[in-house]
Amino acid sequence: MTTIDTVRLGATGPVTGRIGLGAMGMSGAYGASDEADSIATIHAALDSGAGLIDTGDFYGAGHNEALIRRALADRPREDYLLSVKFGAMRGPDGAFVGVDTRPAAIRNFLTYSLQRLGVEYIDIYRPARLDPNVPIEDTVGAIAELIDEGYVRHIGLSEVGADTLRRAAAVHPISDLQIEYALISRGIEREILPTARELGIGITAYGVLSRGLLSDSMRGAKTFAPDDFRAHSPRFQGENLTANLELVEALAKIAEQRGVKVAQLAIAWVLSRGDDIVPVIGARRADRWTEAVAALDIRLSAAELAEIEAAAPADRVAGDRYAPAQMAMLDSER
């Protein structure tokens, strides 16, 4: 297996592997998952040098953090970085019911995350979404206090716009912004990415495979289980999916010429955008992780990058990346 090189997240963040592991899919976001496979994937990621494991306290209503604790039980604490999102609130039916990033709520969320993960500190702690009722300065200030107390090491953000980035960075250094970035999801290039670079904030890019759309496994796929995120995502609905699968087929031809998979091509494209961008790959099986790591060996020339971007232009993708109610919660889309 390729050994993953390391990079620093932004100007002030921790050193981590060139790609990280996203654990959300291990707790039901894309249908049923297997715990043994999930734990084997986490182990494979750490053994390859990934280091960064990304989770959220609301993934599976705490299931994800408890799973990660079991997977890391025999691993030295210094061998991994935990990136934890908080603030998203869920009802017993799994529905999202709002965001809460008040300072007192942050302390409460953190207390339960430390318990579920079985650790004494979180490496990167970040609000999952901007709380419209709480100034970002208050949220960042509260996490800064937790850093002073030793419970958190670094502050991250998720899905916020350029103005919010500036306001947050004025309070405390921000290690990284976690945000969707993929060949067909390139909105951050207009203002958010330049601002992050100006401020010395790294990018942990999720959705690199566009929820699995940019993969060989999606070719010809038409239906999803009711508990699969994609069953409710505009990009995977009806005519939108048909149009988007045409882009996948165009990419597949290029991938076949290179002797690689569509997913590897999509990861390699994101990697080509700069060392300050760390793709967070949501693998659920060890073999998928191995496949993702192999993308690190793909070097794309300027001509190949142009060919890839011409085959799947971002303005050709059909449908938003989230359903309307979720899109309305994204500060990054305002």
PDB file of C-alpha atoms in Angstrom, residues 13 40 42 48 69 99 112 123 128 178 191 225 245 263 275 280 305 310 318 329:
ATOM      1  CA  GLY A  13      -3.206  23.323  12.434  1.00  0.00           C
ATOM      2  CA  ALA A  40     -11.074  -2.795   9.668  1.00  0.00           C
ATOM      3  CA  ILE A  42     -10.308   2.610  10.400  1.00  0.00           C
ATOM      4  CA  SER A  48      -1.421   3.651   5.884  1.00  0.00           C
ATOM      5  CA  ARG A  69     -13.764   4.356  20.365  1.00  0.00           C
ATOM      6  CA  VAL A  99     -28.365  23.973  15.264  1.00  0.00           C
ATOM      7  CA  TYR A 112     -20.534  13.647  25.739  1.00  0.00           C
ATOM      8  CA  ASP A 123      -7.802  17.476  18.152  1.00  0.00           C
ATOM      9  CA  ALA A 128     -21.224  21.486  11.912  1.00  0.00           C
ATOM     10  CA  GLN A 178     -14.372  21.441   6.195  1.00  0.00           C
ATOM     11  CA  GLU A 191     -14.403  33.337  -2.894  1.00  0.00           C
ATOM     12  CA  ALA A 225     -32.645   2.475   0.086  1.00  0.00           C
ATOM     13  CA  LEU A 245     -24.505   9.611 -14.937  1.00  0.00           C
ATOM     14  CA  ALA A 263     -13.144   7.407  -7.992  1.00  0.00           C
ATOM     15  CA  ASP A 275      -1.287  20.695  -0.704  1.00  0.00           C
ATOM     16  CA  VAL A 280     -11.597  13.294   3.555  1.00  0.00           C
ATOM     17  CA  LEU A 305      -6.689  18.086 -15.965  1.00  0.00           C
ATOM     18  CA  ALA A 310     -14.112  19.327 -19.956  1.00  0.00           C
ATOM     19  CA  ALA A 318     -27.879  18.612 -12.378  1.00  0.00           C
ATOM     20  CA  MET A 329     -28.650  25.992   6.437  1.00  0.00           C
TER      21      MET A 329
END
